[in-house]
Amino acid sequence: MDFKIPDQVKEVVASIDKFIEQEVDPVKKQYQQQLTNDRYFYDENGLYAKETMDAIRKVRKKSAEAGFFHMFADPELGGSGDEFGPLNMVLIHELLYRKHGQDLLTQHIFPIGLFTDGLTPVLKGLKPEVKADILPGVQSGDTWLCFGLSEPDAGSDIWNLKTRAVKDGDHWVLNGTKQWISYAPYSDYAMIFAITDPEMVRQKSGGITCFLVPLDGVTCVSDSAIPLLGNLGGDTGIISLEDARVHEKYIIGDVHQAYKTALDGINLGRLSVAANCVGTAQWALDKAIEYANERKTFGVTIGKHQTIQTMIADCALEIYAAQNMVLHCAWKVENQNKSPVKELSMVKAHATEMTQSVLDKCMQIHGGMGLTNELGLEHVWRWAREQRIPDGTTEMQKRTIAKELLKGGTSFL
Ligand SMILES: Cc1cc2nc3c(=O)[nH]c(=O)nc-3n(C[C@H](O)[C@H](O)[C@H](O)COP(=O)(O)OP(=O)(O)OC[C@H]3O[C@@H](n4cnc5c(N)ncnc54)[C@H](O)[C@@H]3O)c2cc1C
């Protein structure tokens, strides 16, 4: 294993930095009031304000045009994932979030797409005519997607889905409610996972089908956001499906076989989220070290106090361990034929718990300043706290890890 950062990664990160400076910074300047003040970021209903939406859309389109937004997506879908393996992907995510984490996470402006709202691998299952129709818009950043799996009674327990799809001629009729769906209020289409064979679901052998459903306000609606963690609005929403008629050509992949499809998208997401956590934790530690070398109490800089040194060292221990786990897991994904199930779960659980723990200590090092929203630490802490729930909670990851170990998969190499 070679732990040197490849030149290709350094070059890409430098290009993204330049892109941010040349294309993103002017947008941030133009929409400064909306992007930096929660009161203006959301409208009175908790949805992105019009100007916020304009800013986010602008950056997404520019980034798609520059080739960054879908740089890790499958080439079959028009992405450049063949140029960057999982190892390069995690390194780029980590370096990007170390430098720009605060802006990305507090202003929701992402030069690199998330796995669910752009060219997710799930889309490989689209029928050719639908692909031809939908993909150009997604590639250009005009069309937004969301990933509609969770429901009020089915988060961790996916086999407890209630949304049903019943065949009616060459259409399917969908009924149900999806909840916590990232970007649902802002998306053009939702990938909706629905039960098509209850008996298969009861036996946990399949029976779930994925449909591409237009969020056009006619077929189905998502017009409210769920505010989380003290935010005045939110990204996640509820999708209501009431006799939503969807032509069978909008089925993604095979009928009854979407359970595996769902996991395919989520696995890739777990790795990039973990890398974002490592980068974000480093961003916070960089800030804390700078502060510890400046702030004086009792006549000396606080970095001279042993308790502060211990907190800094503890952050470093946690980050270094998580960083190496992420790299090793990415190396496994890249070099082994089988998906490293328990390692992906370990990485997701450990990196998300780590980033919140590090953020908390870095806020503590900043004293009262750490609690203000001036430094961004508390806002990023809120993001870090969130990460322990989506894409499989920490407890569900531990359940998977234990199951794999009890089945005999006890090697970590
Ligand atoms: C910010 C955010 C974005 C999200 N984005 C999306 C999205 O885009 N698309 C989507 O489909 N979903 C999305 N989700 C939903 C997310 O995947 C679920 O919230 C998550 O899976 C947990 O489900 P739940 O909230 O129903 O909690 P529950 O499943 O009800 O869990 C409640 C508690 O019980 C624990 N628990 C449950 N079962 C077990 C068990 N067997 N063993 C041990 N502990 C257990 C959990 O860990 C948790 O602590 C998002 C959620 C959030 C918060």
Short mmCIF file of C-alpha atoms and ligand atoms in Angstrom, two decimals:
data_model
loop_
_atom_site.label_atom_id
_atom_site.label_comp_id
_atom_site.label_asym_id
_atom_site.label_seq_id
_atom_site.Cartn_x
_atom_site.Cartn_y
_atom_site.Cartn_z
CA MET A 1 0.00 0.00 0.00
CA ASP A 2 1.23 3.43 -0.90
CA PHE A 3 0.08 6.24 1.36
CA LYS A 4 1.52 9.06 -0.73
CA ILE A 5 -1.11 11.44 -2.08
CA PRO A 6 -1.04 10.83 -5.86
CA ASP A 7 -0.18 13.79 -8.11
CA GLN A 8 -3.53 13.34 -9.85
CA VAL A 9 -5.32 13.97 -6.56
CA LYS A 10 -3.22 17.05 -5.80
CA GLU A 11 -3.95 18.43 -9.27
CA VAL A 12 -7.70 17.83 -8.98
CA VAL A 13 -7.84 19.41 -5.53
CA ALA A 14 -5.93 22.43 -6.87
CA SER A 15 -8.40 22.69 -9.78
CA ILE A 16 -11.37 22.52 -7.38
CA ASP A 17 -9.76 25.22 -5.22
CA LYS A 18 -9.40 27.38 -8.31
CA PHE A 19 -12.96 26.65 -9.35
CA ILE A 20 -14.19 27.67 -5.90
CA GLU A 21 -12.19 30.89 -6.06
CA GLN A 22 -13.25 31.81 -9.59
CA GLU A 23 -16.81 30.51 -9.80
CA VAL A 24 -18.18 29.84 -6.32
CA ASP A 25 -16.82 32.82 -4.39
CA PRO A 26 -18.55 35.39 -6.65
CA VAL A 27 -21.88 33.56 -6.19
CA LYS A 28 -21.32 33.55 -2.43
CA LYS A 29 -20.60 37.25 -2.56
CA GLN A 30 -23.71 37.95 -4.64
CA TYR A 31 -25.98 36.03 -2.24
CA GLN A 32 -24.05 36.75 0.95
CA GLN A 33 -27.04 37.78 3.03
CA GLN A 34 -29.03 34.64 2.21
CA LEU A 35 -26.11 32.23 2.54
CA THR A 36 -24.71 33.50 5.81
CA ASN A 37 -27.84 34.27 7.78
CA ASP A 38 -30.32 31.54 8.69
CA ARG A 39 -33.16 34.07 8.75
CA TYR A 40 -32.72 34.72 5.05
CA PHE A 41 -31.46 31.26 4.06
CA TYR A 42 -34.95 29.79 4.49
CA ASP A 43 -38.35 31.26 3.68
CA GLU A 44 -41.22 31.48 6.17
CA ASN A 45 -42.17 27.84 5.42
CA GLY A 46 -38.71 26.51 6.20
CA LEU A 47 -37.86 25.92 2.54
CA TYR A 48 -34.78 27.39 0.84
CA ALA A 49 -35.49 31.04 0.02
CA LYS A 50 -35.65 31.79 -3.71
CA GLU A 51 -32.23 33.47 -3.64
CA THR A 52 -30.67 30.55 -1.72
CA MET A 53 -32.03 28.19 -4.33
CA ASP A 54 -30.66 30.40 -7.13
CA ALA A 55 -27.20 30.37 -5.55
CA ILE A 56 -27.16 26.59 -5.01
CA ARG A 57 -28.45 25.96 -8.54
CA LYS A 58 -25.88 28.28 -10.07
CA VAL A 59 -22.98 26.52 -8.36
CA ARG A 60 -24.30 23.08 -9.22
CA LYS A 61 -24.63 23.95 -12.90
CA LYS A 62 -21.21 25.57 -13.07
CA SER A 63 -19.67 22.62 -11.27
CA ALA A 64 -21.39 20.12 -13.59
CA GLU A 65 -20.13 22.10 -16.58
CA ALA A 66 -16.58 22.14 -15.18
CA GLY A 67 -16.75 18.35 -14.71
CA PHE A 68 -16.56 18.30 -10.90
CA PHE A 69 -20.12 17.67 -9.81
CA HIS A 70 -20.24 14.15 -11.23
CA MET A 71 -16.55 13.36 -11.13
CA PHE A 72 -17.08 10.15 -9.14
CA ALA A 73 -20.18 8.96 -10.97
CA ASP A 74 -20.25 5.89 -13.17
CA PRO A 75 -19.03 6.59 -16.74
CA GLU A 76 -22.04 4.64 -18.02
CA LEU A 77 -24.13 7.53 -16.67
CA GLY A 78 -21.85 10.26 -18.00
CA GLY A 79 -19.65 10.64 -14.91
CA SER A 80 -15.86 10.38 -14.75
CA GLY A 81 -15.69 7.70 -12.07
CA ASP A 82 -13.31 5.61 -14.20
CA GLU A 83 -10.60 8.24 -13.72
CA PHE A 84 -10.89 8.21 -9.93
CA GLY A 85 -11.06 5.00 -7.94
CA PRO A 86 -12.47 4.87 -4.39
CA LEU A 87 -9.05 5.70 -2.88
CA ASN A 88 -8.69 8.90 -4.88
CA MET A 89 -12.32 9.68 -4.17
CA VAL A 90 -11.89 9.59 -0.38
CA LEU A 91 -8.66 11.59 -0.55
CA ILE A 92 -10.30 14.31 -2.65
CA HIS A 93 -13.33 14.45 -0.35
CA GLU A 94 -11.09 14.63 2.72
CA LEU A 95 -8.85 17.39 1.35
CA LEU A 96 -11.81 19.39 0.07
CA TYR A 97 -13.64 19.27 3.40
CA ARG A 98 -10.51 20.10 5.38
CA LYS A 99 -10.14 23.33 3.45
CA HIS A 100 -13.71 24.30 2.60
CA GLY A 101 -15.76 22.23 5.07
CA GLN A 102 -17.29 25.17 6.85
CA ASP A 103 -18.57 26.89 3.72
CA LEU A 104 -19.81 23.68 2.14
CA LEU A 105 -21.68 22.55 5.21
CA THR A 106 -23.12 25.83 6.39
CA GLN A 107 -24.03 27.26 2.99
CA HIS A 108 -25.08 23.96 1.35
CA ILE A 109 -23.04 24.75 -1.75
CA PHE A 110 -21.46 21.55 -2.96
CA PRO A 111 -19.05 21.51 -5.89
CA ILE A 112 -19.10 17.68 -5.75
CA GLY A 113 -22.45 15.88 -5.92
CA LEU A 114 -23.83 13.75 -3.15
CA PHE A 115 -24.62 10.19 -4.05
CA THR A 116 -28.39 10.45 -3.89
CA ASP A 117 -29.20 13.68 -5.68
CA GLY A 118 -27.16 13.34 -8.85
CA LEU A 119 -25.85 10.49 -10.98
CA THR A 120 -26.33 7.75 -8.39
CA PRO A 121 -25.45 4.18 -9.50
CA VAL A 122 -29.14 3.36 -9.04
CA LEU A 123 -29.81 5.16 -12.34
CA LYS A 124 -27.93 2.46 -14.25
CA GLY A 125 -31.16 0.49 -13.99
CA LEU A 126 -33.20 3.05 -15.99
CA LYS A 127 -34.74 1.85 -19.27
CA PRO A 128 -32.76 3.21 -22.27
CA GLU A 129 -35.54 5.57 -23.42
CA VAL A 130 -35.96 7.04 -19.93
CA LYS A 131 -32.18 7.33 -19.58
CA ALA A 132 -32.04 9.30 -22.82
CA ASP A 133 -34.80 11.55 -21.56
CA ILE A 134 -33.66 12.16 -17.97
CA LEU A 135 -29.87 11.88 -17.87
CA PRO A 136 -28.91 15.02 -19.85
CA GLY A 137 -30.74 17.19 -17.30
CA VAL A 138 -29.10 15.41 -14.35
CA GLN A 139 -25.68 15.62 -16.01
CA SER A 140 -26.03 19.37 -16.57
CA GLY A 141 -27.17 19.98 -12.98
CA ASP A 142 -30.64 21.19 -14.06
CA THR A 143 -32.55 18.14 -12.87
CA TRP A 144 -32.47 17.24 -9.18
CA LEU A 145 -33.20 13.81 -7.81
CA CYS A 146 -33.90 12.38 -4.40
CA PHE A 147 -33.73 8.91 -2.92
CA GLY A 148 -37.07 7.89 -1.42
CA LEU A 149 -36.56 4.83 0.72
CA SER A 150 -37.35 5.76 4.36
CA GLU A 151 -40.87 6.09 5.73
CA PRO A 152 -42.47 7.04 9.05
CA ASP A 153 -42.41 3.34 10.09
CA ALA A 154 -39.41 2.20 8.10
CA GLY A 155 -36.02 3.79 8.70
CA SER A 156 -33.62 1.17 10.03
CA ASP A 157 -36.26 -1.48 9.42
CA ILE A 158 -36.57 -1.28 5.66
CA TRP A 159 -38.56 -4.51 5.44
CA ASN A 160 -41.34 -2.64 7.23
CA LEU A 161 -42.06 -0.37 4.23
CA LYS A 162 -45.75 0.44 3.79
CA THR A 163 -45.70 2.15 0.38
CA ARG A 164 -47.40 -0.15 -2.12
CA ALA A 165 -47.39 -0.23 -5.91
CA VAL A 166 -50.18 -2.14 -7.65
CA LYS A 167 -50.11 -2.93 -11.37
CA ASP A 168 -52.90 -1.46 -13.49
CA GLY A 169 -52.42 -2.23 -17.19
CA ASP A 170 -49.10 -0.75 -18.29
CA HIS A 171 -49.05 1.56 -15.25
CA TRP A 172 -48.43 1.06 -11.53
CA VAL A 173 -50.42 2.90 -8.88
CA LEU A 174 -48.40 3.97 -5.84
CA ASN A 175 -49.73 4.85 -2.40
CA GLY A 176 -47.73 5.72 0.70
CA THR A 177 -45.60 8.30 2.48
CA LYS A 178 -41.85 8.78 2.34
CA GLN A 179 -40.13 10.69 5.14
CA TRP A 180 -36.70 12.27 5.78
CA ILE A 181 -35.95 12.40 2.07
CA SER A 182 -32.97 14.68 1.40
CA TYR A 183 -33.75 17.37 -1.17
CA ALA A 184 -37.29 16.08 -1.73
CA PRO A 185 -38.79 19.62 -1.61
CA TYR A 186 -36.30 20.78 -4.24
CA SER A 187 -36.20 17.75 -6.54
CA ASP A 188 -37.73 17.08 -9.94
CA TYR A 189 -37.87 13.29 -9.55
CA ALA A 190 -37.82 10.87 -6.66
CA MET A 191 -36.55 7.30 -6.73
CA ILE A 192 -39.40 5.68 -4.82
CA PHE A 193 -39.02 2.24 -3.28
CA ALA A 194 -42.38 0.46 -2.99
CA ILE A 195 -43.65 -3.00 -2.12
CA THR A 196 -44.77 -4.90 -5.21
CA ASP A 197 -44.89 -8.40 -3.71
CA PRO A 198 -45.86 -8.51 0.00
CA GLU A 199 -45.17 -12.24 0.27
CA MET A 200 -41.56 -11.82 -0.90
CA VAL A 201 -41.17 -8.93 1.55
CA ARG A 202 -42.49 -11.10 4.40
CA GLN A 203 -39.86 -13.70 3.53
CA LYS A 204 -37.23 -10.93 3.11
CA SER A 205 -36.39 -12.35 -0.31
CA GLY A 206 -37.28 -9.27 -2.42
CA GLY A 207 -40.64 -7.81 -3.39
CA ILE A 208 -39.51 -4.16 -3.40
CA THR A 209 -39.39 -2.22 -6.69
CA CYS A 210 -37.86 1.17 -7.44
CA PHE A 211 -39.80 3.71 -9.52
CA LEU A 212 -38.69 7.05 -10.92
CA VAL A 213 -41.57 9.32 -9.97
CA PRO A 214 -41.92 12.97 -11.07
CA LEU A 215 -42.33 15.37 -8.14
CA ASP A 216 -44.52 17.53 -10.34
CA GLY A 217 -47.25 18.29 -7.82
CA VAL A 218 -49.67 16.15 -9.86
CA THR A 219 -48.24 12.63 -9.70
CA CYS A 220 -46.97 13.31 -6.20
CA VAL A 221 -46.02 16.21 -3.96
CA SER A 222 -43.31 17.25 -1.56
CA ASP A 223 -43.90 20.81 -0.53
CA SER A 224 -42.63 21.07 3.02
CA ALA A 225 -39.28 20.69 4.72
CA ILE A 226 -38.49 19.17 8.11
CA PRO A 227 -36.36 21.59 10.15
CA LEU A 228 -33.62 19.77 12.08
CA LEU A 229 -31.33 20.67 14.98
CA GLY A 230 -32.23 24.28 15.51
CA ASN A 231 -32.20 25.20 11.82
CA LEU A 232 -35.02 27.46 10.69
CA GLY A 233 -35.70 25.17 7.76
CA GLY A 234 -34.37 22.02 6.20
CA ASP A 235 -33.24 19.88 3.28
CA THR A 236 -35.28 16.81 4.06
CA GLY A 237 -38.93 16.44 3.24
CA ILE A 238 -41.98 14.22 3.13
CA ILE A 239 -43.33 12.79 -0.12
CA SER A 240 -47.01 11.91 -0.29
CA LEU A 241 -48.10 9.39 -2.89
CA GLU A 242 -51.85 9.17 -3.40
CA ASP A 243 -52.86 6.97 -6.32
CA ALA A 244 -49.73 8.14 -8.14
CA ARG A 245 -49.87 6.55 -11.61
CA VAL A 246 -46.45 5.72 -13.01
CA HIS A 247 -45.84 4.06 -16.38
CA GLU A 248 -43.97 0.76 -16.15
CA LYS A 249 -41.11 2.16 -18.22
CA TYR A 250 -40.17 4.21 -15.11
CA ILE A 251 -39.26 1.10 -13.14
CA ILE A 252 -35.56 1.23 -12.26
CA GLY A 253 -33.87 -2.17 -12.47
CA ASP A 254 -35.90 -5.35 -12.17
CA VAL A 255 -39.34 -5.64 -10.62
CA HIS A 256 -39.19 -6.91 -6.98
CA GLN A 257 -35.37 -6.59 -6.86
CA ALA A 258 -34.74 -3.07 -5.59
CA TYR A 259 -33.50 -3.95 -2.09
CA LYS A 260 -30.01 -4.64 -3.42
CA THR A 261 -30.22 -1.59 -5.71
CA ALA A 262 -30.87 0.61 -2.69
CA LEU A 263 -27.84 -0.72 -0.86
CA ASP A 264 -25.56 -0.21 -3.91
CA GLY A 265 -26.11 3.53 -3.76
CA ILE A 266 -25.86 3.69 0.02
CA ASN A 267 -22.50 1.85 0.23
CA LEU A 268 -20.72 4.38 -1.95
CA GLY A 269 -22.31 7.17 0.04
CA ARG A 270 -21.03 5.73 3.34
CA LEU A 271 -17.44 5.94 2.16
CA SER A 272 -17.67 9.53 0.95
CA VAL A 273 -19.55 10.67 4.08
CA ALA A 274 -16.81 9.09 6.21
CA ALA A 275 -14.13 10.93 4.21
CA ASN A 276 -16.05 14.20 4.60
CA CYS A 277 -16.12 13.57 8.35
CA VAL A 278 -12.34 13.07 8.46
CA GLY A 279 -11.74 16.27 6.48
CA THR A 280 -14.22 18.25 8.57
CA ALA A 281 -12.67 17.05 11.83
CA GLN A 282 -9.26 18.18 10.56
CA TRP A 283 -10.71 21.57 9.67
CA ALA A 284 -11.96 21.92 13.25
CA LEU A 285 -8.66 20.75 14.75
CA ASP A 286 -6.71 23.21 12.58
CA LYS A 287 -8.89 25.98 13.99
CA ALA A 288 -8.50 24.76 17.56
CA ILE A 289 -4.70 24.58 17.28
CA GLU A 290 -4.57 28.09 15.85
CA TYR A 291 -6.73 29.35 18.71
CA ALA A 292 -4.73 27.44 21.34
CA ASN A 293 -1.58 29.17 20.11
CA GLU A 294 -3.17 32.63 20.29
CA ARG A 295 -5.59 32.79 23.21
CA LYS A 296 -3.98 33.57 26.55
CA THR A 297 -5.24 32.83 30.05
CA PHE A 298 -3.23 33.09 33.26
CA GLY A 299 -0.43 34.74 31.31
CA VAL A 300 0.20 31.92 28.84
CA THR A 301 -1.38 30.68 25.62
CA ILE A 302 -4.01 28.05 26.42
CA GLY A 303 -2.03 25.50 24.38
CA LYS A 304 0.41 25.47 27.30
CA HIS A 305 -2.27 24.09 29.65
CA GLN A 306 -2.12 20.33 29.87
CA THR A 307 -5.90 19.81 29.65
CA ILE A 308 -5.99 21.68 26.33
CA GLN A 309 -3.02 19.64 25.09
CA THR A 310 -4.86 16.46 26.03
CA MET A 311 -7.93 17.55 24.08
CA ILE A 312 -5.79 18.38 21.04
CA ALA A 313 -3.99 15.04 21.27
CA ASP A 314 -7.28 13.17 21.71
CA CYS A 315 -8.63 14.83 18.54
CA ALA A 316 -5.50 13.81 16.65
CA LEU A 317 -5.78 10.21 17.88
CA GLU A 318 -9.39 9.98 16.78
CA ILE A 319 -8.81 11.61 13.40
CA TYR A 320 -5.73 9.54 12.57
CA ALA A 321 -7.53 6.30 13.39
CA ALA A 322 -10.59 7.25 11.32
CA GLN A 323 -8.48 8.52 8.44
CA ASN A 324 -6.60 5.23 8.19
CA MET A 325 -9.80 3.22 8.46
CA VAL A 326 -11.33 5.19 5.59
CA LEU A 327 -8.22 4.77 3.42
CA HIS A 328 -7.95 1.06 4.17
CA CYS A 329 -11.63 0.48 3.45
CA ALA A 330 -11.39 2.43 0.18
CA TRP A 331 -8.36 0.33 -0.72
CA LYS A 332 -10.41 -2.81 -0.06
CA VAL A 333 -13.29 -1.56 -2.22
CA GLU A 334 -10.80 -0.79 -4.98
CA ASN A 335 -8.75 -3.99 -4.82
CA GLN A 336 -11.08 -6.73 -3.69
CA ASN A 337 -13.91 -8.25 -5.69
CA LYS A 338 -16.29 -8.52 -2.75
CA SER A 339 -17.85 -5.49 -1.07
CA PRO A 340 -16.21 -5.16 2.41
CA VAL A 341 -19.51 -5.14 4.29
CA LYS A 342 -18.31 -4.90 7.89
CA GLU A 343 -15.52 -2.44 7.03
CA LEU A 344 -17.96 -0.07 5.28
CA SER A 345 -20.14 -0.21 8.38
CA MET A 346 -17.16 0.31 10.69
CA VAL A 347 -15.97 3.28 8.69
CA LYS A 348 -19.42 4.92 8.61
CA ALA A 349 -20.00 4.36 12.34
CA HIS A 350 -16.54 5.35 13.49
CA ALA A 351 -15.98 8.40 11.28
CA THR A 352 -19.37 9.95 12.03
CA GLU A 353 -19.03 9.42 15.80
CA MET A 354 -15.42 10.67 15.60
CA THR A 355 -16.27 13.92 13.84
CA GLN A 356 -18.88 14.87 16.41
CA SER A 357 -16.53 14.05 19.28
CA VAL A 358 -13.71 16.10 17.68
CA LEU A 359 -16.02 19.02 16.90
CA ASP A 360 -17.21 19.02 20.49
CA LYS A 361 -13.65 19.18 21.87
CA CYS A 362 -12.66 21.89 19.39
CA MET A 363 -15.65 23.97 20.50
CA GLN A 364 -14.58 23.44 24.12
CA ILE A 365 -11.05 24.64 23.31
CA HIS A 366 -12.59 27.84 21.92
CA GLY A 367 -14.49 28.51 25.16
CA GLY A 368 -17.48 30.82 24.65
CA MET A 369 -16.31 31.65 21.14
CA GLY A 370 -16.89 28.02 20.19
CA LEU A 371 -20.59 28.41 20.87
CA THR A 372 -21.04 31.53 18.74
CA ASN A 373 -21.96 31.14 15.10
CA GLU A 374 -19.12 33.48 14.14
CA LEU A 375 -16.57 30.68 13.74
CA GLY A 376 -18.89 28.15 12.16
CA LEU A 377 -18.00 25.48 14.71
CA GLU A 378 -21.45 25.16 16.20
CA HIS A 379 -23.08 25.03 12.77
CA VAL A 380 -20.68 22.31 11.60
CA TRP A 381 -21.20 20.49 14.93
CA ARG A 382 -24.91 20.35 14.07
CA TRP A 383 -24.01 18.80 10.70
CA ALA A 384 -21.73 16.31 12.47
CA ARG A 385 -24.48 15.36 14.91
CA GLU A 386 -26.81 14.67 12.00
CA GLN A 387 -24.42 12.25 10.29
CA ARG A 388 -24.88 9.55 12.93
CA ILE A 389 -28.44 8.92 11.73
CA PRO A 390 -28.78 8.80 7.90
CA ASP A 391 -27.32 6.07 5.67
CA GLY A 392 -27.75 3.62 8.55
CA THR A 393 -27.52 4.70 12.21
CA THR A 394 -24.44 3.87 14.28
CA GLU A 395 -26.43 1.15 16.05
CA MET A 396 -27.44 -0.45 12.75
CA GLN A 397 -23.83 -0.35 11.56
CA LYS A 398 -22.76 -2.11 14.76
CA ARG A 399 -25.49 -4.69 14.17
CA THR A 400 -24.04 -5.38 10.71
CA ILE A 401 -20.46 -5.52 12.04
CA ALA A 402 -21.43 -8.01 14.76
CA LYS A 403 -23.42 -10.16 12.35
CA GLU A 404 -20.45 -10.37 9.96
CA LEU A 405 -18.08 -11.25 12.78
CA LEU A 406 -20.42 -13.90 14.19
CA LYS A 407 -20.65 -15.44 10.72
CA GLY A 408 -16.86 -15.89 10.83
CA GLY A 409 -15.62 -12.80 9.00
CA THR A 410 -13.14 -11.95 11.75
CA SER A 411 -10.20 -10.78 9.64
CA PHE A 412 -9.74 -7.06 9.15
CA LEU A 413 -7.09 -7.34 6.43
C1 LIG B 1 -30.63 14.39 7.71
C2 LIG B 1 -31.26 13.11 7.23
C3 LIG B 1 -31.26 12.83 5.87
C4 LIG B 1 -31.86 11.66 5.41
N1 LIG B 1 -31.91 11.42 4.06
C5 LIG B 1 -32.59 10.34 3.60
C6 LIG B 1 -32.76 10.15 2.18
O1 LIG B 1 -32.31 10.96 1.36
N2 LIG B 1 -33.46 9.06 1.78
C7 LIG B 1 -33.99 8.14 2.65
O2 LIG B 1 -34.60 7.20 2.19
N3 LIG B 1 -33.83 8.31 4.00
C8 LIG B 1 -33.15 9.38 4.49
N4 LIG B 1 -33.02 9.57 5.85
C9 LIG B 1 -33.64 8.61 6.76
C10 LIG B 1 -32.62 7.80 7.55
O3 LIG B 1 -32.05 6.82 6.72
C11 LIG B 1 -33.33 7.21 8.77
O4 LIG B 1 -33.67 8.30 9.62
C12 LIG B 1 -32.46 6.24 9.50
O5 LIG B 1 -32.30 5.06 8.75
C13 LIG B 1 -33.04 5.88 10.88
O6 LIG B 1 -34.38 5.53 10.77
P1 LIG B 1 -35.45 6.16 11.80
O7 LIG B 1 -35.23 7.62 11.85
O8 LIG B 1 -36.76 5.65 11.42
O9 LIG B 1 -35.03 5.58 13.21
P2 LIG B 1 -35.43 4.10 13.75
O10 LIG B 1 -35.14 3.09 12.72
O11 LIG B 1 -36.80 4.16 14.31
O12 LIG B 1 -34.39 3.97 14.95
C14 LIG B 1 -34.60 4.57 16.24
C15 LIG B 1 -33.42 4.17 17.13
O13 LIG B 1 -33.42 2.74 17.31
C16 LIG B 1 -32.18 2.21 16.88
N5 LIG B 1 -32.44 0.89 16.28
C17 LIG B 1 -33.39 0.58 15.36
N6 LIG B 1 -33.35 -0.73 15.07
C18 LIG B 1 -32.33 -1.26 15.79
C19 LIG B 1 -31.77 -2.57 15.92
N7 LIG B 1 -32.21 -3.60 15.21
N8 LIG B 1 -30.73 -2.73 16.76
C20 LIG B 1 -30.24 -1.69 17.48
N9 LIG B 1 -30.73 -0.44 17.42
C21 LIG B 1 -31.76 -0.23 16.57
C22 LIG B 1 -31.63 3.22 15.89
O14 LIG B 1 -30.22 3.13 15.77
C23 LIG B 1 -32.06 4.53 16.53
O15 LIG B 1 -31.18 4.84 17.56
C24 LIG B 1 -32.43 10.74 6.33
C25 LIG B 1 -32.41 11.03 7.70
C26 LIG B 1 -31.85 12.21 8.16
C27 LIG B 1 -31.88 12.49 9.63
#
